[in-house]
């Protein structure tokens, strides 16, 4: 490294390009020696320097509760929904998730909104469709002034796979209830022209997807990473949180799904699709114009909800509390009392890089950056393929990390036919590379990998739990569709929520959820990669760096 540095300094001034290259080579060669020391100071500023970062850590509101509000800066980007922790319920199993979906569909009166990657074609999925049909029929017979509306958003490529698919499952509902049912199929604007013509079915899904998972019934919202498929109802472990009686949150996600639906293809009764009148086509029209329209529609939803929530917050808490100091203390229980202060806050985080929206990325990077020494972060993903930025922050900051990922046997692609069958090996290779980097930096105690393993199950859980220094319970969790990988950040449409809570009972629920997942895991060590099932073929090692951004 010193030799390269001296050579670069010796070169004539007329060769700045070569000198710069040699300088970079010398830096690269000495990188391993002082990597972490040089990284830390830069990485602490990285999320604040990456354009168009509008994150400014806000001072806590003097009239609001403190503690959990160290995360109040998130509301500079998205609406903040303050609720009671009693409205939040953490589910633990696929069966519980499935039964809840059916119950919620059957009792819905005004709206059912479901956003998912796809709807499966098995018996369990058909039962869900039957529940929708029965509920719509009841609504029709009741002849109520506000009939039930059903809006379903799926991905076009995944929902059109095969002869029997999501579209054929839902067409009977469209035919019978044309005025009440809307099925939107999002098609990424990046799959077009020769690319669309040449890439075969299944492989075309690697270009970009509608990946949001939100299930909404009247004023109840289920946030999850699970799709509407039988595996996710039986033996595919995921995460699920129910937000009950939360009309503002339900309105937000209804508007979000409507906005994406407006820029999506509309399924017709004859299994054709068409765009809304006057809307730019996602792959036949101008891509830049389409993305601008989509950006405007989604940002209108985010910004209008943010404005509404700020006004509600000010009206409900600030004005009443400022005036309350003029009143006697014993008069605080009168009928004109302000709404009780929330102990839990919900922040919807949206990531749609094709449309230039990267809120989830900004918030996640900032959370990782600001995590203090002795804080603990439990991060889980069904597909371990972190972006370089996330990896750098994990390796370059001070918090303790426990990262849960799928062992090869519980990877969703395990046993798949053809090239897809090699994907678990590719994930093993990526995992081994990251673990080797952790070892090189002597960070094995601070950054620990754990593999989920459960006979007869697959693993799809994703999210994050943050434990502040000195606390045995988490005060924040992220839950939703992102996997923290390249696809989630750059290719797909994603949404999750940050749940921040001061309530010990809810913190205990979240802690138990985390513990239940991590109990089914083994800590990764050097010997893990010596096992026969961790052998990675040479061609997989060579191909993985080229295709890792597509899965």
Coordinates of C-alpha atoms in Angstrom, one line a residue:
X1 CA 0.0 0.0 0.0
X2 CA 2.9 2.4 0.8
X3 CA 4.6 1.5 -2.4
X4 CA 1.5 2.5 -4.4
X5 CA 1.1 5.7 -2.5
X6 CA 4.7 6.7 -3.1
X7 CA 4.4 5.9 -6.8
X8 CA 1.3 8.0 -7.1
X9 CA 3.1 11.0 -5.4
X10 CA 6.1 10.6 -7.8
X11 CA 4.0 10.7 -11.0
X12 CA 4.1 13.9 -13.0
X13 CA 1.3 16.4 -12.6
X14 CA 0.2 15.7 -16.1
X15 CA -1.0 12.3 -15.2
X16 CA -3.7 13.0 -12.5
X17 CA -6.0 10.2 -13.6
X18 CA -3.3 7.5 -13.1
X19 CA -2.2 9.1 -9.9
X20 CA -5.7 9.1 -8.6
X21 CA -6.1 5.4 -9.6
X22 CA -2.9 4.4 -7.8
X23 CA -4.1 6.4 -4.8
X24 CA -7.3 4.4 -4.8
X25 CA -5.4 1.2 -5.0
X26 CA -3.2 2.1 -2.1
X27 CA -6.3 3.0 -0.1
X28 CA -7.9 -0.3 -1.0
X29 CA -4.9 -2.3 0.0
X30 CA -4.7 -0.6 3.4
X31 CA -8.5 -0.6 3.8
X32 CA -8.6 -3.8 5.9
X33 CA -6.3 -2.4 8.5
X34 CA -8.1 0.8 9.4
X35 CA -11.5 0.2 7.8
X36 CA -13.7 0.5 10.8
X37 CA -11.9 3.6 12.1
X38 CA -12.3 5.4 8.8
X39 CA -15.9 4.2 8.3
X40 CA -17.5 5.2 11.5
X41 CA -17.3 9.0 11.3
X42 CA -18.3 9.0 7.7
X43 CA -21.2 6.5 8.1
X44 CA -22.6 8.5 11.0
X45 CA -23.2 11.3 8.5
X46 CA -24.1 9.2 5.5
X47 CA -28.0 9.2 5.8
X48 CA -27.9 12.9 6.3
X49 CA -25.8 13.6 3.2
X50 CA -27.5 11.4 0.7
X51 CA -29.9 13.5 -1.4
X52 CA -32.7 14.2 -1.1
X53 CA -32.6 13.6 2.6
X54 CA -35.0 15.8 4.4
X55 CA -34.5 14.1 7.7
X56 CA -33.8 16.7 10.5
X57 CA -33.9 15.2 13.9
X58 CA -36.8 17.2 15.5
X59 CA -36.8 18.3 19.1
X60 CA -39.5 16.5 21.0
X61 CA -42.7 18.5 21.3
X62 CA -42.8 20.1 24.7
X63 CA -46.5 19.3 25.1
X64 CA -46.1 15.7 24.1
X65 CA -44.9 12.7 26.2
X66 CA -41.2 12.1 26.1
X67 CA -39.2 8.8 26.0
X68 CA -40.5 7.1 22.9
X69 CA -40.6 10.5 21.2
X70 CA -36.9 10.4 20.5
X71 CA -38.2 9.1 17.2
X72 CA -40.5 12.0 16.6
X73 CA -38.2 13.1 13.8
X74 CA -39.9 10.5 11.6
X75 CA -43.0 12.7 11.3
X76 CA -40.9 15.2 9.3
X77 CA -41.4 12.7 6.5
X78 CA -44.6 10.9 7.0
X79 CA -47.9 11.2 8.9
X80 CA -47.8 10.3 12.6
X81 CA -50.8 8.4 14.0
X82 CA -51.0 8.5 17.8
X83 CA -53.1 5.6 19.1
X84 CA -53.7 3.6 22.3
X85 CA -51.6 0.5 22.7
X86 CA -54.8 -1.4 23.5
X87 CA -55.6 -1.2 19.7
X88 CA -52.5 -3.1 18.8
X89 CA -52.4 -6.9 18.7
X90 CA -49.4 -9.0 17.6
X91 CA -50.2 -12.3 15.9
X92 CA -47.9 -15.2 16.0
X93 CA -48.9 -17.9 13.5
X94 CA -50.1 -18.4 9.9
X95 CA -53.3 -20.1 11.0
X96 CA -54.2 -17.2 13.3
X97 CA -53.5 -14.8 10.4
X98 CA -55.7 -16.8 8.1
X99 CA -58.6 -17.1 10.5
X100 CA -58.4 -13.4 11.3
X101 CA -58.6 -12.6 7.5
X102 CA -61.8 -14.6 7.2
X103 CA -63.5 -13.1 10.3
X104 CA -62.6 -9.6 9.2
X105 CA -64.0 -10.2 5.7
X106 CA -67.2 -11.6 7.0
X107 CA -67.8 -8.7 9.4
X108 CA -66.8 -5.8 7.1
X109 CA -69.5 -3.3 6.4
X110 CA -68.0 -0.5 4.3
X111 CA -64.6 -1.5 2.9
X112 CA -62.2 -4.3 2.2
X113 CA -58.8 -3.3 0.9
X114 CA -56.2 -5.9 0.2
X115 CA -52.7 -5.3 -1.2
X116 CA -50.5 -8.3 -1.8
X117 CA -48.0 -9.7 -4.3
X118 CA -50.5 -12.3 -5.4
X119 CA -53.5 -14.5 -4.5
X120 CA -53.0 -18.2 -4.6
X121 CA -55.2 -20.7 -6.4
X122 CA -55.7 -23.4 -3.8
X123 CA -58.6 -24.4 -1.5
X124 CA -57.8 -22.0 1.3
X125 CA -57.5 -19.1 -1.2
X126 CA -60.9 -20.0 -2.7
X127 CA -62.4 -20.0 0.7
X128 CA -61.2 -16.4 1.1
X129 CA -62.8 -15.5 -2.2
X130 CA -66.0 -17.2 -1.1
X131 CA -66.0 -15.1 2.1
X132 CA -65.8 -12.0 0.0
X133 CA -68.6 -13.2 -2.2
X134 CA -70.9 -13.9 0.8
X135 CA -70.1 -10.5 2.4
X136 CA -70.8 -8.7 -0.9
X137 CA -74.0 -10.5 -1.4
X138 CA -75.2 -9.6 2.1
X139 CA -74.3 -6.0 1.5
X140 CA -76.2 -6.1 -1.8
X141 CA -79.3 -7.6 -0.2
X142 CA -79.2 -5.1 2.7
X143 CA -79.5 -2.3 0.0
X144 CA -77.6 0.0 2.3
X145 CA -76.8 3.5 1.2
X146 CA -73.1 2.9 1.6
X147 CA -72.5 -0.5 0.0
X148 CA -69.4 -2.5 0.7
X149 CA -66.5 -1.7 -1.6
X150 CA -63.7 -4.2 -2.2
X151 CA -60.4 -3.1 -3.6
X152 CA -57.7 -5.6 -4.4
X153 CA -54.2 -4.6 -5.5
X154 CA -51.8 -7.3 -6.8
X155 CA -48.7 -7.5 -9.0
X156 CA -49.4 -8.0 -12.7
X157 CA -46.6 -10.5 -13.6
X158 CA -47.0 -12.6 -10.5
X159 CA -50.8 -12.5 -10.6
X160 CA -50.8 -13.6 -14.2
X161 CA -48.5 -16.6 -13.9
X162 CA -50.0 -19.8 -15.3
X163 CA -53.4 -20.6 -16.7
X164 CA -55.1 -20.6 -13.3
X165 CA -53.9 -17.5 -11.5
X166 CA -54.9 -14.6 -9.3
X167 CA -56.9 -13.1 -12.1
X168 CA -59.0 -16.2 -12.8
X169 CA -59.7 -16.5 -9.1
X170 CA -61.1 -12.9 -8.9
X171 CA -63.0 -12.6 -12.2
X172 CA -66.2 -14.2 -10.8
X173 CA -66.3 -11.4 -8.2
X174 CA -65.9 -8.7 -10.9
X175 CA -68.6 -10.3 -13.0
X176 CA -71.1 -10.6 -10.2
X177 CA -70.4 -7.3 -8.4
X178 CA -69.0 -4.9 -11.1
X179 CA -69.9 -1.8 -9.1
X180 CA -68.4 -2.9 -5.8
X181 CA -65.2 -4.7 -6.8
X182 CA -62.0 -3.3 -8.2
X183 CA -58.9 -5.4 -9.0
X184 CA -55.8 -3.5 -9.9
X185 CA -52.7 -5.1 -11.3
X186 CA -49.5 -3.1 -10.9
X187 CA -47.0 -3.5 -13.8
X188 CA -43.5 -2.1 -13.2
X189 CA -42.5 0.6 -15.7
X190 CA -39.0 -0.9 -15.9
X191 CA -40.3 -4.0 -17.7
X192 CA -40.9 -2.8 -21.3
X193 CA -39.8 -3.1 -24.9
X194 CA -37.3 -5.9 -25.8
X195 CA -36.9 -6.7 -22.1
X196 CA -40.6 -7.5 -21.7
X197 CA -40.5 -9.4 -25.0
X198 CA -37.5 -11.5 -24.3
X199 CA -37.7 -12.3 -20.6
X200 CA -39.9 -15.4 -20.0
X201 CA -42.6 -15.8 -17.3
X202 CA -41.3 -16.1 -13.7
X203 CA -38.0 -14.5 -14.6
X204 CA -39.8 -11.2 -15.6
X205 CA -40.8 -10.9 -12.0
X206 CA -37.1 -10.1 -11.1
X207 CA -37.4 -6.6 -12.8
X208 CA -39.8 -5.2 -10.2
X209 CA -43.0 -6.1 -8.3
X210 CA -45.9 -4.7 -6.3
X211 CA -44.7 -6.1 -2.9
X212 CA -46.9 -4.3 -0.4
X213 CA -48.9 -6.4 2.0
X214 CA -51.8 -4.6 3.7
X215 CA -55.1 -6.1 4.6
X216 CA -57.8 -3.6 5.7
X217 CA -61.4 -4.1 6.8
X218 CA -63.4 -1.1 7.7
X219 CA -61.2 0.6 10.4
X220 CA -59.0 -2.4 11.2
X221 CA -55.7 -2.9 9.5
X222 CA -53.4 -5.9 9.3
X223 CA -49.7 -5.2 8.4
X224 CA -47.7 -8.2 7.4
X225 CA -45.1 -9.6 5.1
X226 CA -47.3 -12.5 4.2
X227 CA -49.0 -13.0 0.8
X228 CA -52.5 -14.4 0.2
X229 CA -51.4 -18.0 -0.4
X230 CA -51.9 -21.3 1.3
X231 CA -48.3 -21.6 2.4
X232 CA -48.7 -18.3 4.3
X233 CA -51.8 -19.7 6.0
X234 CA -50.2 -22.9 7.1
X235 CA -46.5 -23.4 7.5
X236 CA -44.6 -20.3 6.3
X237 CA -43.6 -18.2 9.2
X238 CA -44.1 -14.5 8.9
X239 CA -45.1 -11.5 11.1
X240 CA -48.5 -9.9 11.5
X241 CA -49.8 -6.9 13.5
X242 CA -53.5 -5.9 13.8
X243 CA -54.3 -2.3 14.4
X244 CA -57.9 -2.2 15.6
X245 CA -60.4 0.7 15.4
X246 CA -57.9 3.0 13.7
X247 CA -59.8 5.0 11.2
X248 CA -57.1 7.5 10.3
X249 CA -54.6 4.7 9.6
X250 CA -57.2 2.8 7.6
X251 CA -58.0 5.9 5.6
X252 CA -54.3 6.4 4.8
X253 CA -53.7 2.9 3.5
X254 CA -57.0 3.0 1.6
X255 CA -55.8 6.1 -0.2
X256 CA -52.4 4.7 -0.7
X257 CA -53.7 1.5 -2.4
X258 CA -56.2 3.6 -4.4
X259 CA -53.3 5.8 -5.6
X260 CA -51.2 2.8 -6.7
X261 CA -54.4 1.2 -8.2
X262 CA -55.0 4.4 -10.3
X263 CA -51.6 3.9 -12.0
X264 CA -52.1 0.2 -12.4
X265 CA -53.8 -2.0 -15.0
X266 CA -57.5 -2.6 -14.3
X267 CA -58.7 -6.2 -14.5
X268 CA -61.9 -6.6 -16.7
X269 CA -64.6 -9.2 -16.6
X270 CA -63.3 -10.9 -19.7
X271 CA -59.7 -11.3 -18.2
X272 CA -58.4 -8.4 -20.2
X273 CA -56.7 -5.4 -18.6
X274 CA -56.8 -1.7 -19.4
X275 CA -55.6 1.6 -17.9
X276 CA -57.9 4.2 -16.5
X277 CA -58.9 6.8 -19.0
X278 CA -56.3 9.5 -19.5
X279 CA -53.6 7.6 -17.5
X280 CA -50.1 7.0 -19.0
X281 CA -49.5 3.3 -19.7
X282 CA -46.8 1.8 -17.5
X283 CA -44.9 0.0 -20.2
X284 CA -46.3 1.3 -23.5
X285 CA -46.3 4.9 -22.6
X286 CA -43.5 7.3 -21.7
X287 CA -41.7 5.9 -18.6
X288 CA -40.6 9.3 -17.2
X289 CA -44.1 10.7 -17.6
X290 CA -45.6 7.6 -16.0
X291 CA -43.3 7.7 -13.0
X292 CA -43.9 11.4 -12.4
X293 CA -47.6 10.9 -12.3
X294 CA -47.2 7.9 -10.0
X295 CA -44.9 9.9 -7.7
X296 CA -47.4 12.8 -7.6
X297 CA -50.3 10.5 -6.7
X298 CA -48.5 8.7 -3.9
X299 CA -46.9 11.8 -2.5
X300 CA -50.3 13.5 -2.4
X301 CA -51.5 10.7 -0.2
X302 CA -48.5 11.0 2.1
X303 CA -48.4 14.8 2.3
X304 CA -52.2 15.3 2.7
X305 CA -52.3 12.7 5.5
X306 CA -49.3 14.3 7.2
X307 CA -51.0 17.7 7.1
X308 CA -54.2 16.3 8.5
X309 CA -52.4 14.6 11.3
X310 CA -50.4 17.7 12.2
X311 CA -53.6 19.7 12.4
X312 CA -55.3 17.1 14.4
X313 CA -52.3 16.8 16.8
X314 CA -52.3 20.6 17.3
X315 CA -56.0 20.9 17.8
X316 CA -56.3 17.9 20.1
X317 CA -53.3 18.3 22.3
X318 CA -51.6 21.7 22.0
X319 CA -54.5 24.1 22.1
X320 CA -56.3 22.2 24.9
X321 CA -53.1 21.7 27.0
X322 CA -52.0 25.3 26.6
X323 CA -55.4 26.5 27.8
X324 CA -55.6 23.9 30.6
X325 CA -53.0 25.7 32.7
X326 CA -55.6 28.5 33.2
X327 CA -58.1 26.1 34.6
X328 CA -58.2 24.6 38.1
X329 CA -56.6 21.1 38.2
X330 CA -59.8 19.5 39.6
X331 CA -61.7 20.6 36.5
X332 CA -59.7 18.3 34.3
X333 CA -62.3 15.5 34.2
X334 CA -65.1 17.6 32.6
X335 CA -67.0 16.4 29.5
X336 CA -65.0 18.8 27.4
X337 CA -61.7 17.0 28.2
X338 CA -59.1 16.6 25.4
X339 CA -58.5 13.2 24.0
X340 CA -56.2 11.1 26.2
X341 CA -52.6 11.2 25.2
X342 CA -51.5 8.3 23.0
X343 CA -48.9 5.9 24.2
X344 CA -48.2 4.4 20.8
X345 CA -47.3 6.0 17.5
X346 CA -47.6 4.5 14.0
X347 CA -45.5 5.9 11.1
X348 CA -46.1 4.4 7.6
X349 CA -42.8 4.1 5.7
X350 CA -43.1 3.9 1.9
X351 CA -40.4 2.8 -0.5
X352 CA -41.0 3.1 -4.3
X353 CA -37.6 3.8 -5.9
X354 CA -39.0 3.5 -9.5
X355 CA -41.1 6.6 -8.6
X356 CA -38.3 8.4 -6.8
X357 CA -39.8 7.7 -3.3
X358 CA -37.3 6.4 -0.7
X359 CA -38.8 7.2 2.7
X360 CA -38.4 3.7 4.2
X361 CA -34.7 3.6 3.1
X362 CA -34.0 7.0 4.7
X363 CA -35.7 6.1 8.0
X364 CA -34.1 2.7 8.2
X365 CA -30.6 4.0 7.5
X366 CA -31.1 6.8 10.1
X367 CA -32.3 4.3 12.7
X368 CA -29.2 2.2 12.1
X369 CA -26.9 5.2 12.2
X370 CA -28.3 6.7 15.4
X371 CA -28.4 3.4 17.3
X372 CA -26.3 4.1 20.4
X373 CA -23.7 2.0 22.1
X374 CA -25.2 -0.9 24.0
X375 CA -28.5 -0.6 22.1
X376 CA -29.6 -3.9 20.6
X377 CA -31.2 -4.3 17.2
X378 CA -32.8 -7.6 16.2
X379 CA -33.2 -7.7 12.4
X380 CA -34.8 -10.5 10.5
X381 CA -35.2 -11.2 6.8
X382 CA -36.4 -14.2 4.9
X383 CA -33.8 -13.5 2.2
X384 CA -30.5 -12.3 3.5
X385 CA -29.1 -10.0 0.8
X386 CA -28.6 -6.6 2.6
X387 CA -27.8 -3.5 0.6
X388 CA -24.2 -2.3 0.8
X389 CA -25.4 0.8 2.7
X390 CA -27.2 -1.4 5.4
X391 CA -24.1 -3.7 5.7
X392 CA -21.8 -0.7 6.1
X393 CA -24.0 0.8 8.8
X394 CA -24.2 -2.5 10.7
X395 CA -20.5 -3.0 10.6
X396 CA -19.5 0.6 11.2
X397 CA -21.8 1.7 14.0
X398 CA -21.9 0.8 17.7
X399 CA -25.1 -1.0 18.5
X400 CA -25.3 -4.8 19.0
X401 CA -27.0 -6.7 16.2
X402 CA -28.7 -10.1 16.2
X403 CA -29.6 -10.9 12.5
X404 CA -32.0 -13.7 11.9
X405 CA -32.2 -15.3 8.5
X406 CA -33.4 -18.5 6.8
X407 CA -31.3 -21.7 6.9
X408 CA -31.1 -23.3 3.4
X409 CA -33.8 -25.8 4.3
X410 CA -36.4 -23.2 5.2
X411 CA -35.6 -20.8 2.4
X412 CA -38.7 -20.4 0.1
X413 CA -36.7 -21.5 -2.9
X414 CA -35.4 -24.7 -1.3
X415 CA -36.1 -27.7 -3.6
X416 CA -37.3 -25.5 -6.5
X417 CA -36.8 -26.8 -10.1
X418 CA -34.2 -25.4 -12.5
X419 CA -32.1 -22.3 -11.8
X420 CA -34.3 -21.3 -8.9
X421 CA -33.2 -24.3 -7.0
X422 CA -29.7 -22.8 -6.7
X423 CA -31.0 -19.6 -5.0
X424 CA -30.6 -21.0 -1.4
X425 CA -27.0 -21.7 -2.2
X426 CA -26.5 -18.1 -3.5
X427 CA -27.9 -16.9 -0.1
X428 CA -25.5 -19.2 1.7
X429 CA -22.6 -17.6 -0.3
X430 CA -23.8 -14.1 0.5
X431 CA -24.2 -15.0 4.2
X432 CA -20.7 -16.5 4.3
X433 CA -19.2 -13.4 2.7
X434 CA -20.8 -11.2 5.3
X435 CA -19.8 -13.5 8.2
X436 CA -16.2 -13.5 7.0
X437 CA -16.3 -9.7 6.9
X438 CA -17.6 -9.6 10.5
X439 CA -14.8 -11.9 11.5
X440 CA -12.2 -9.8 9.8
X441 CA -13.3 -6.8 11.8
X442 CA -13.4 -9.0 15.0
X443 CA -17.1 -8.1 15.5
X444 CA -18.5 -11.6 16.2
X445 CA -19.7 -10.6 19.6
X446 CA -21.4 -7.4 18.5
X447 CA -22.8 -8.6 15.2
X448 CA -24.3 -12.1 15.4
X449 CA -26.0 -14.1 12.7
X450 CA -28.6 -16.7 13.6
X451 CA -30.4 -19.1 11.2
X452 CA -34.0 -20.0 11.6
X453 CA -34.6 -23.8 11.3
X454 CA -37.9 -25.6 11.8
X455 CA -38.9 -28.9 10.3
X456 CA -41.6 -28.8 7.7
X457 CA -41.7 -24.9 7.7
X458 CA -40.3 -22.1 5.5
X459 CA -39.3 -18.7 6.8
X460 CA -40.5 -15.3 5.5
X461 CA -40.4 -13.1 8.5
X462 CA -38.9 -9.6 8.2
X463 CA -38.6 -6.6 10.3
X464 CA -36.6 -5.0 13.1
X465 CA -36.9 -4.6 16.9
X466 CA -34.9 -1.8 18.7
X467 CA -34.0 -2.1 22.3
X468 CA -32.5 1.1 23.8
X469 CA -29.4 0.8 26.0
X470 CA -30.3 -0.7 29.4
X471 CA -33.7 -1.8 28.4
X472 CA -35.0 -5.4 28.2
X473 CA -38.0 -4.5 26.1
X474 CA -38.2 -3.0 22.6
X475 CA -39.6 0.5 22.1
X476 CA -39.7 0.4 18.3
X477 CA -40.4 -2.2 15.7
X478 CA -40.6 -2.1 11.9
X479 CA -43.1 -4.5 10.3
X480 CA -44.2 -4.9 6.7
X481 CA -43.0 -6.0 3.3
X482 CA -39.3 -4.9 2.9
X483 CA -36.5 -7.5 3.1
X484 CA -33.7 -4.9 3.6
X485 CA -32.2 -6.0 0.3
X486 CA -31.5 -4.4 -3.1
X487 CA -34.9 -5.4 -4.5
X488 CA -36.7 -3.9 -1.6
X489 CA -34.8 -0.6 -1.9
X490 CA -34.5 -0.2 -5.6
X491 CA -37.0 -2.4 -7.6
X492 CA -40.2 -3.1 -5.8
X493 CA -43.1 -1.2 -4.3
X494 CA -42.8 -1.6 -0.5
X495 CA -44.5 -0.4 2.7
X496 CA -44.0 -1.0 6.4
X497 CA -44.8 0.8 9.6
X498 CA -42.6 1.9 12.4
X499 CA -44.5 1.2 15.7
X500 CA -43.1 3.2 18.6
X501 CA -44.6 2.6 22.0
X502 CA -44.1 3.5 25.6
X503 CA -46.6 0.9 26.9
X504 CA -44.9 -1.9 28.7
X505 CA -47.6 -4.4 27.8
X506 CA -47.2 -3.8 24.1
X507 CA -43.5 -3.8 24.4
X508 CA -43.8 -7.2 26.1
X509 CA -45.9 -8.4 23.2
X510 CA -43.2 -7.3 20.7
X511 CA -40.5 -8.8 22.9
X512 CA -42.3 -12.2 23.0
X513 CA -42.8 -12.1 19.2
X514 CA -39.0 -11.6 18.8
X515 CA -38.2 -14.3 21.3
X516 CA -40.5 -16.8 19.7
X517 CA -38.8 -16.3 16.3
X518 CA -35.3 -16.4 17.6
X519 CA -35.9 -19.5 19.8
X520 CA -36.1 -21.5 16.5
X521 CA -32.6 -20.5 15.5
X522 CA -29.0 -21.5 15.8
X523 CA -26.0 -19.1 16.1
X524 CA -23.8 -19.1 13.0
X525 CA -20.1 -19.9 13.4
X526 CA -17.3 -20.8 11.2
X527 CA -18.2 -24.5 11.5
X528 CA -21.7 -23.7 10.1
X529 CA -20.2 -23.3 6.6
X530 CA -18.2 -26.5 6.9
X531 CA -21.4 -28.6 6.8
X532 CA -22.2 -30.6 3.6
X533 CA -25.4 -28.7 3.0
X534 CA -23.5 -25.4 2.9
X535 CA -21.4 -26.4 -0.1
X536 CA -21.7 -23.8 -2.8
X537 CA -20.8 -24.8 -6.4
X538 CA -18.3 -22.7 -8.2
X539 CA -20.7 -21.5 -10.9
X540 CA -23.1 -20.2 -8.2
X541 CA -20.2 -18.2 -6.6
X542 CA -19.4 -16.8 -10.0
X543 CA -22.9 -15.9 -11.0
X544 CA -24.1 -14.6 -7.6
X545 CA -22.4 -11.2 -7.8
X546 CA -24.0 -10.6 -11.2
X547 CA -27.6 -11.5 -10.2
X548 CA -27.8 -10.8 -6.5
X549 CA -29.6 -7.5 -7.2
X550 CA -32.5 -9.4 -8.8
X551 CA -33.6 -11.7 -5.9

